[in-house]
Amino acid sequence: MWMIVRTKPRFEKKIIPLLNELSVDGTTCPLIATALTVKVKRKWSDRIKEVEIPSVNGYIFVRYAEGIRKSAKIKALCKMHYVPGFLSMLTRPGCSSFDPQGLATISPLELEILQAAAQISKDSIIPAESEAPQIIVGATVRIADGPLAQLNATFKVDDIQKDVPTLYIDKGIFKNAHFKVSKELLEVVEKDPVK
């Protein structure tokens, strides 16, 4: 399971090497840190360049390396709070960020879903001749093509603007995270949200 760390703005990529090099009791790398990123094209006055930006702004994901003792886990949690760019750990309600049992976590599958949602939202290709399904707000849909198709995850339709639905994740720690996707890539699981 991955723990969720809030970072200062634009520190997502800077904090990762610092956490990956953290040492506890002479053991280096008790933590493995990663950020979800997506490549986008950015335009400056003199050029267009492809850059890698965080797909979940202000958050990175951290897990313990294999074979770390409980005492080392607690020490690593304490040391994380002093890393430049670190703001806080996401915790369960009423729990301390120094208690490993009270930390909010995300499964590897949920992490894959978030990354795939960011990828598909950024650059979905709409086939010109494909027929889009009828989608209404509140419907449950599944992605029929692209990286999210293999995960068999379902999403809720929150809004439709300019014929582009906004989907949201309806379970897990990132419940209510929103992203846009082309209608042509969707398959309706449950049409009528009102029963």
PDB file of C-alpha atoms in Angstrom:
ATOM      1  CA  MET A   1       0.000   0.000   0.000  1.00  0.00           C
ATOM      2  CA  TRP A   2       1.137   3.534  -0.753  1.00  0.00           C
ATOM      3  CA  MET A   3       0.976   6.385   1.778  1.00  0.00           C
ATOM      4  CA  ILE A   4      -0.060   9.823   0.519  1.00  0.00           C
ATOM      5  CA  VAL A   5       2.140  12.867   1.165  1.00  0.00           C
ATOM      6  CA  ARG A   6       1.042  16.470   0.637  1.00  0.00           C
ATOM      7  CA  THR A   7       3.832  18.656  -0.710  1.00  0.00           C
ATOM      8  CA  LYS A   8       4.368  22.352  -1.216  1.00  0.00           C
ATOM      9  CA  PRO A   9       3.311  23.574  -4.670  1.00  0.00           C
ATOM     10  CA  ARG A  10       5.786  22.540  -7.381  1.00  0.00           C
ATOM     11  CA  PHE A  11       7.788  20.376  -4.979  1.00  0.00           C
ATOM     12  CA  GLU A  12       6.360  17.046  -6.173  1.00  0.00           C
ATOM     13  CA  LYS A  13       9.418  16.099  -8.257  1.00  0.00           C
ATOM     14  CA  LYS A  14      11.999  17.800  -5.982  1.00  0.00           C
ATOM     15  CA  ILE A  15      11.020  15.895  -2.829  1.00  0.00           C
ATOM     16  CA  ILE A  16      11.173  12.391  -4.373  1.00  0.00           C
ATOM     17  CA  PRO A  17      15.004  12.028  -4.474  1.00  0.00           C
ATOM     18  CA  LEU A  18      15.213  13.413  -0.933  1.00  0.00           C
ATOM     19  CA  LEU A  19      12.792  10.778   0.363  1.00  0.00           C
ATOM     20  CA  ASN A  20      14.399   7.995  -1.672  1.00  0.00           C
ATOM     21  CA  GLU A  21      17.804   8.842  -0.122  1.00  0.00           C
ATOM     22  CA  LEU A  22      16.538   9.116   3.459  1.00  0.00           C
ATOM     23  CA  SER A  23      18.522   6.982   5.887  1.00  0.00           C
ATOM     24  CA  VAL A  24      17.397   5.490   9.201  1.00  0.00           C
ATOM     25  CA  ASP A  25      19.784   3.692  11.584  1.00  0.00           C
ATOM     26  CA  GLY A  26      22.424   3.499   8.860  1.00  0.00           C
ATOM     27  CA  THR A  27      19.985   1.898   6.406  1.00  0.00           C
ATOM     28  CA  THR A  28      19.558   3.931   3.257  1.00  0.00           C
ATOM     29  CA  CYS A  29      16.339   3.988   1.286  1.00  0.00           C
ATOM     30  CA  PRO A  30      13.765   2.807   3.835  1.00  0.00           C
ATOM     31  CA  LEU A  31      11.243   4.630   1.631  1.00  0.00           C
ATOM     32  CA  ILE A  32      10.269   4.438  -2.021  1.00  0.00           C
ATOM     33  CA  ALA A  33       8.644   7.642  -3.286  1.00  0.00           C
ATOM     34  CA  THR A  34       6.961   8.382  -6.613  1.00  0.00           C
ATOM     35  CA  ALA A  35       4.802  11.045  -8.206  1.00  0.00           C
ATOM     36  CA  LEU A  36       2.231  10.495 -10.902  1.00  0.00           C
ATOM     37  CA  THR A  37       3.242  12.519 -13.944  1.00  0.00           C
ATOM     38  CA  VAL A  38       1.937  13.197 -17.411  1.00  0.00           C
ATOM     39  CA  LYS A  39       3.725  14.654 -20.443  1.00  0.00           C
ATOM     40  CA  VAL A  40       2.134  17.770 -21.927  1.00  0.00           C
ATOM     41  CA  LYS A  41       3.176  20.333 -24.507  1.00  0.00           C
ATOM     42  CA  ARG A  42       3.826  23.832 -23.171  1.00  0.00           C
ATOM     43  CA  LYS A  43       4.238  26.905 -25.349  1.00  0.00           C
ATOM     44  CA  TRP A  44       6.693  29.690 -24.585  1.00  0.00           C
ATOM     45  CA  SER A  45       7.204  32.778 -26.700  1.00  0.00           C
ATOM     46  CA  ASP A  46      10.104  31.204 -28.596  1.00  0.00           C
ATOM     47  CA  ARG A  47       9.392  27.461 -28.529  1.00  0.00           C
ATOM     48  CA  ILE A  48       7.056  24.577 -27.788  1.00  0.00           C
ATOM     49  CA  LYS A  49       8.408  21.926 -25.468  1.00  0.00           C
ATOM     50  CA  GLU A  50       7.080  18.671 -24.015  1.00  0.00           C
ATOM     51  CA  VAL A  51       7.350  18.736 -20.220  1.00  0.00           C
ATOM     52  CA  GLU A  52       6.477  16.303 -17.484  1.00  0.00           C
ATOM     53  CA  ILE A  53       4.044  17.678 -14.903  1.00  0.00           C
ATOM     54  CA  PRO A  54       2.415  16.071 -11.856  1.00  0.00           C
ATOM     55  CA  SER A  55      -0.960  14.558 -12.670  1.00  0.00           C
ATOM     56  CA  VAL A  56      -2.033  14.941  -9.024  1.00  0.00           C
ATOM     57  CA  ASN A  57      -0.843  18.403  -7.969  1.00  0.00           C
ATOM     58  CA  GLY A  58       0.550  18.693  -4.467  1.00  0.00           C
ATOM     59  CA  TYR A  59       0.699  14.955  -3.736  1.00  0.00           C
ATOM     60  CA  ILE A  60       3.264  12.189  -3.984  1.00  0.00           C
ATOM     61  CA  PHE A  61       3.046   8.549  -2.967  1.00  0.00           C
ATOM     62  CA  VAL A  62       5.420   6.763  -0.601  1.00  0.00           C
ATOM     63  CA  ARG A  63       5.786   3.183   0.583  1.00  0.00           C
ATOM     64  CA  TYR A  64       8.277   1.362   2.773  1.00  0.00           C
ATOM     65  CA  ALA A  65      11.053  -0.686   1.212  1.00  0.00           C
ATOM     66  CA  GLU A  66      10.883  -4.442   1.798  1.00  0.00           C
ATOM     67  CA  GLY A  67      12.007  -5.774   5.161  1.00  0.00           C
ATOM     68  CA  ILE A  68      11.837  -2.544   7.160  1.00  0.00           C
ATOM     69  CA  ARG A  69      11.314  -3.009  10.915  1.00  0.00           C
ATOM     70  CA  LYS A  70       8.454  -1.247  12.702  1.00  0.00           C
ATOM     71  CA  SER A  71      10.857   0.982  14.661  1.00  0.00           C
ATOM     72  CA  ALA A  72      12.552   2.055  11.415  1.00  0.00           C
ATOM     73  CA  LYS A  73       9.125   2.832   9.901  1.00  0.00           C
ATOM     74  CA  ILE A  74       8.303   5.194  12.757  1.00  0.00           C
ATOM     75  CA  LYS A  75      11.727   6.870  12.532  1.00  0.00           C
ATOM     76  CA  ALA A  76      11.305   7.278   8.753  1.00  0.00           C
ATOM     77  CA  LEU A  77       7.893   8.885   9.303  1.00  0.00           C
ATOM     78  CA  CYS A  78       9.437  11.345  11.774  1.00  0.00           C
ATOM     79  CA  LYS A  79      12.332  12.190   9.437  1.00  0.00           C
ATOM     80  CA  MET A  80       9.960  12.777   6.516  1.00  0.00           C
ATOM     81  CA  HIS A  81       8.450  15.753   8.341  1.00  0.00           C
ATOM     82  CA  TYR A  82      11.802  17.585   8.068  1.00  0.00           C
ATOM     83  CA  VAL A  83      12.343  17.048   4.339  1.00  0.00           C
ATOM     84  CA  PRO A  84      12.145  20.367   2.399  1.00  0.00           C
ATOM     85  CA  GLY A  85       8.829  20.582   0.543  1.00  0.00           C
ATOM     86  CA  PHE A  86       6.979  18.196   2.886  1.00  0.00           C
ATOM     87  CA  LEU A  87       3.642  19.536   4.219  1.00  0.00           C
ATOM     88  CA  SER A  88       1.801  16.589   5.776  1.00  0.00           C
ATOM     89  CA  MET A  89       0.737  12.976   5.522  1.00  0.00           C
ATOM     90  CA  LEU A  90      -2.871  12.164   4.698  1.00  0.00           C
ATOM     91  CA  THR A  91      -4.342  10.419   7.728  1.00  0.00           C
ATOM     92  CA  ARG A  92      -7.552   8.777   8.727  1.00  0.00           C
ATOM     93  CA  PRO A  93      -9.857  11.079  10.737  1.00  0.00           C
ATOM     94  CA  GLY A  94      -8.560  11.643  14.265  1.00  0.00           C
ATOM     95  CA  CYS A  95      -5.219   9.888  13.690  1.00  0.00           C
ATOM     96  CA  SER A  96      -1.668  11.202  13.996  1.00  0.00           C
ATOM     97  CA  SER A  97       0.681  11.362  11.028  1.00  0.00           C
ATOM     98  CA  PHE A  98       3.338   9.720  13.251  1.00  0.00           C
ATOM     99  CA  ASP A  99       1.225   6.558  13.687  1.00  0.00           C
ATOM    100  CA  PRO A 100       1.748   4.108  10.781  1.00  0.00           C
ATOM    101  CA  GLN A 101      -1.669   2.534  11.449  1.00  0.00           C
ATOM    102  CA  GLY A 102      -3.470   5.893  11.159  1.00  0.00           C
ATOM    103  CA  LEU A 103      -2.130   6.849   7.737  1.00  0.00           C
ATOM    104  CA  ALA A 104      -4.429   6.949   4.733  1.00  0.00           C
ATOM    105  CA  THR A 105      -3.217   4.584   2.025  1.00  0.00           C
ATOM    106  CA  ILE A 106      -3.932   3.871  -1.596  1.00  0.00           C
ATOM    107  CA  SER A 107      -3.645   0.476  -3.269  1.00  0.00           C
ATOM    108  CA  PRO A 108      -1.378  -0.126  -6.271  1.00  0.00           C
ATOM    109  CA  LEU A 109      -4.537  -0.622  -8.399  1.00  0.00           C
ATOM    110  CA  GLU A 110      -5.964   2.758  -7.336  1.00  0.00           C
ATOM    111  CA  LEU A 111      -2.598   4.336  -8.166  1.00  0.00           C
ATOM    112  CA  GLU A 112      -2.707   2.733 -11.637  1.00  0.00           C
ATOM    113  CA  ILE A 113      -6.255   4.034 -12.157  1.00  0.00           C
ATOM    114  CA  LEU A 114      -5.221   7.590 -11.231  1.00  0.00           C
ATOM    115  CA  GLN A 115      -2.226   7.482 -13.575  1.00  0.00           C
ATOM    116  CA  ALA A 116      -4.234   6.017 -16.449  1.00  0.00           C
ATOM    117  CA  ALA A 117      -7.018   8.580 -15.909  1.00  0.00           C
ATOM    118  CA  ALA A 118      -4.447  11.382 -16.150  1.00  0.00           C
ATOM    119  CA  GLN A 119      -2.980   9.920 -19.339  1.00  0.00           C
ATOM    120  CA  ILE A 120      -6.335   9.426 -21.025  1.00  0.00           C
ATOM    121  CA  SER A 121      -7.646  12.821 -19.986  1.00  0.00           C
ATOM    122  CA  LYS A 122      -4.586  14.590 -21.376  1.00  0.00           C
ATOM    123  CA  ASP A 123      -4.540  13.255 -24.906  1.00  0.00           C
ATOM    124  CA  SER A 124      -7.507  11.091 -25.805  1.00  0.00           C
ATOM    125  CA  ILE A 125      -7.811  10.499 -29.557  1.00  0.00           C
ATOM    126  CA  ILE A 126     -11.357  10.573 -30.871  1.00  0.00           C
ATOM    127  CA  PRO A 127     -11.959   8.332 -33.875  1.00  0.00           C
ATOM    128  CA  ALA A 128     -13.887  10.389 -36.468  1.00  0.00           C
ATOM    129  CA  GLU A 129     -16.339   7.687 -37.481  1.00  0.00           C
ATOM    130  CA  SER A 130     -17.034   6.011 -34.149  1.00  0.00           C
ATOM    131  CA  GLU A 131     -20.447   6.409 -32.620  1.00  0.00           C
ATOM    132  CA  ALA A 132     -20.566   7.807 -29.107  1.00  0.00           C
ATOM    133  CA  PRO A 133     -22.896   6.152 -26.582  1.00  0.00           C
ATOM    134  CA  GLN A 134     -25.715   8.173 -24.997  1.00  0.00           C
ATOM    135  CA  ILE A 135     -24.333   9.279 -21.647  1.00  0.00           C
ATOM    136  CA  ILE A 136     -26.201  11.194 -18.962  1.00  0.00           C
ATOM    137  CA  VAL A 137     -25.081  12.791 -15.700  1.00  0.00           C
ATOM    138  CA  GLY A 138     -25.114  10.205 -12.900  1.00  0.00           C
ATOM    139  CA  ALA A 139     -24.544   7.200 -15.182  1.00  0.00           C
ATOM    140  CA  THR A 140     -21.927   4.601 -14.326  1.00  0.00           C
ATOM    141  CA  VAL A 141     -19.420   4.085 -17.142  1.00  0.00           C
ATOM    142  CA  ARG A 142     -16.334   2.043 -17.929  1.00  0.00           C
ATOM    143  CA  ILE A 143     -13.457   3.038 -20.212  1.00  0.00           C
ATOM    144  CA  ALA A 144     -13.637   0.798 -23.283  1.00  0.00           C
ATOM    145  CA  ASP A 145     -10.301   1.711 -24.836  1.00  0.00           C
ATOM    146  CA  GLY A 146      -6.865   2.814 -23.633  1.00  0.00           C
ATOM    147  CA  PRO A 147      -4.912   2.158 -20.414  1.00  0.00           C
ATOM    148  CA  LEU A 148      -7.973   2.191 -18.135  1.00  0.00           C
ATOM    149  CA  ALA A 149      -9.803  -0.470 -20.173  1.00  0.00           C
ATOM    150  CA  GLN A 150      -7.617  -3.292 -18.820  1.00  0.00           C
ATOM    151  CA  LEU A 151      -8.308  -2.301 -15.204  1.00  0.00           C
ATOM    152  CA  ASN A 152     -12.073  -2.786 -15.609  1.00  0.00           C
ATOM    153  CA  ALA A 153     -12.702   0.212 -13.315  1.00  0.00           C
ATOM    154  CA  THR A 154     -16.034   2.045 -13.240  1.00  0.00           C
ATOM    155  CA  PHE A 155     -16.641   5.776 -12.851  1.00  0.00           C
ATOM    156  CA  LYS A 156     -19.598   8.103 -12.359  1.00  0.00           C
ATOM    157  CA  VAL A 157     -20.503  10.877 -14.812  1.00  0.00           C
ATOM    158  CA  ASP A 158     -20.539  14.170 -12.916  1.00  0.00           C
ATOM    159  CA  ASP A 159     -21.040  16.698 -15.707  1.00  0.00           C
ATOM    160  CA  ILE A 160     -21.145  17.006 -19.488  1.00  0.00           C
ATOM    161  CA  GLN A 161     -19.923  20.213 -21.118  1.00  0.00           C
ATOM    162  CA  LYS A 162     -19.429  20.718 -24.849  1.00  0.00           C
ATOM    163  CA  ASP A 163     -20.285  17.012 -25.264  1.00  0.00           C
ATOM    164  CA  VAL A 164     -17.284  15.958 -23.115  1.00  0.00           C
ATOM    165  CA  PRO A 165     -18.178  14.096 -19.905  1.00  0.00           C
ATOM    166  CA  THR A 166     -16.396  14.754 -16.627  1.00  0.00           C
ATOM    167  CA  LEU A 167     -15.975  11.509 -14.705  1.00  0.00           C
ATOM    168  CA  TYR A 168     -15.144  11.002 -11.064  1.00  0.00           C
ATOM    169  CA  ILE A 169     -13.772   8.140  -9.032  1.00  0.00           C
ATOM    170  CA  ASP A 170     -16.494   7.012  -6.642  1.00  0.00           C
ATOM    171  CA  LYS A 171     -14.486   4.953  -4.139  1.00  0.00           C
ATOM    172  CA  GLY A 172     -11.121   4.806  -2.411  1.00  0.00           C
ATOM    173  CA  ILE A 173      -8.963   7.542  -0.951  1.00  0.00           C
ATOM    174  CA  PHE A 174      -9.194   9.606  -4.140  1.00  0.00           C
ATOM    175  CA  LYS A 175     -12.980   9.471  -4.121  1.00  0.00           C
ATOM    176  CA  ASN A 176     -14.381  12.407  -6.106  1.00  0.00           C
ATOM    177  CA  ALA A 177     -11.177  13.023  -8.121  1.00  0.00           C
ATOM    178  CA  HIS A 178     -12.411  14.354 -11.501  1.00  0.00           C
ATOM    179  CA  PHE A 179     -11.106  13.997 -15.047  1.00  0.00           C
ATOM    180  CA  LYS A 180     -12.457  14.488 -18.565  1.00  0.00           C
ATOM    181  CA  VAL A 181     -12.580  11.830 -21.264  1.00  0.00           C
ATOM    182  CA  SER A 182     -14.032  11.537 -24.753  1.00  0.00           C
ATOM    183  CA  LYS A 183     -17.488   9.910 -24.997  1.00  0.00           C
ATOM    184  CA  GLU A 184     -16.212   7.630 -27.762  1.00  0.00           C
ATOM    185  CA  LEU A 185     -13.960   5.840 -25.276  1.00  0.00           C
ATOM    186  CA  LEU A 186     -16.790   5.099 -22.812  1.00  0.00           C
ATOM    187  CA  GLU A 187     -19.081   2.137 -22.353  1.00  0.00           C
ATOM    188  CA  VAL A 188     -22.233   2.611 -20.261  1.00  0.00           C
ATOM    189  CA  VAL A 189     -22.547   0.171 -17.351  1.00  0.00           C
ATOM    190  CA  GLU A 190     -25.657   1.648 -15.728  1.00  0.00           C
ATOM    191  CA  LYS A 191     -27.699   4.159 -17.728  1.00  0.00           C
ATOM    192  CA  ASP A 192     -30.375   5.186 -15.272  1.00  0.00           C
ATOM    193  CA  PRO A 193     -28.902   6.608 -12.066  1.00  0.00           C
ATOM    194  CA  VAL A 194     -32.353   6.928 -10.469  1.00  0.00           C
ATOM    195  CA  LYS A 195     -33.986   3.656  -9.395  1.00  0.00           C
TER     196      LYS A 195
END
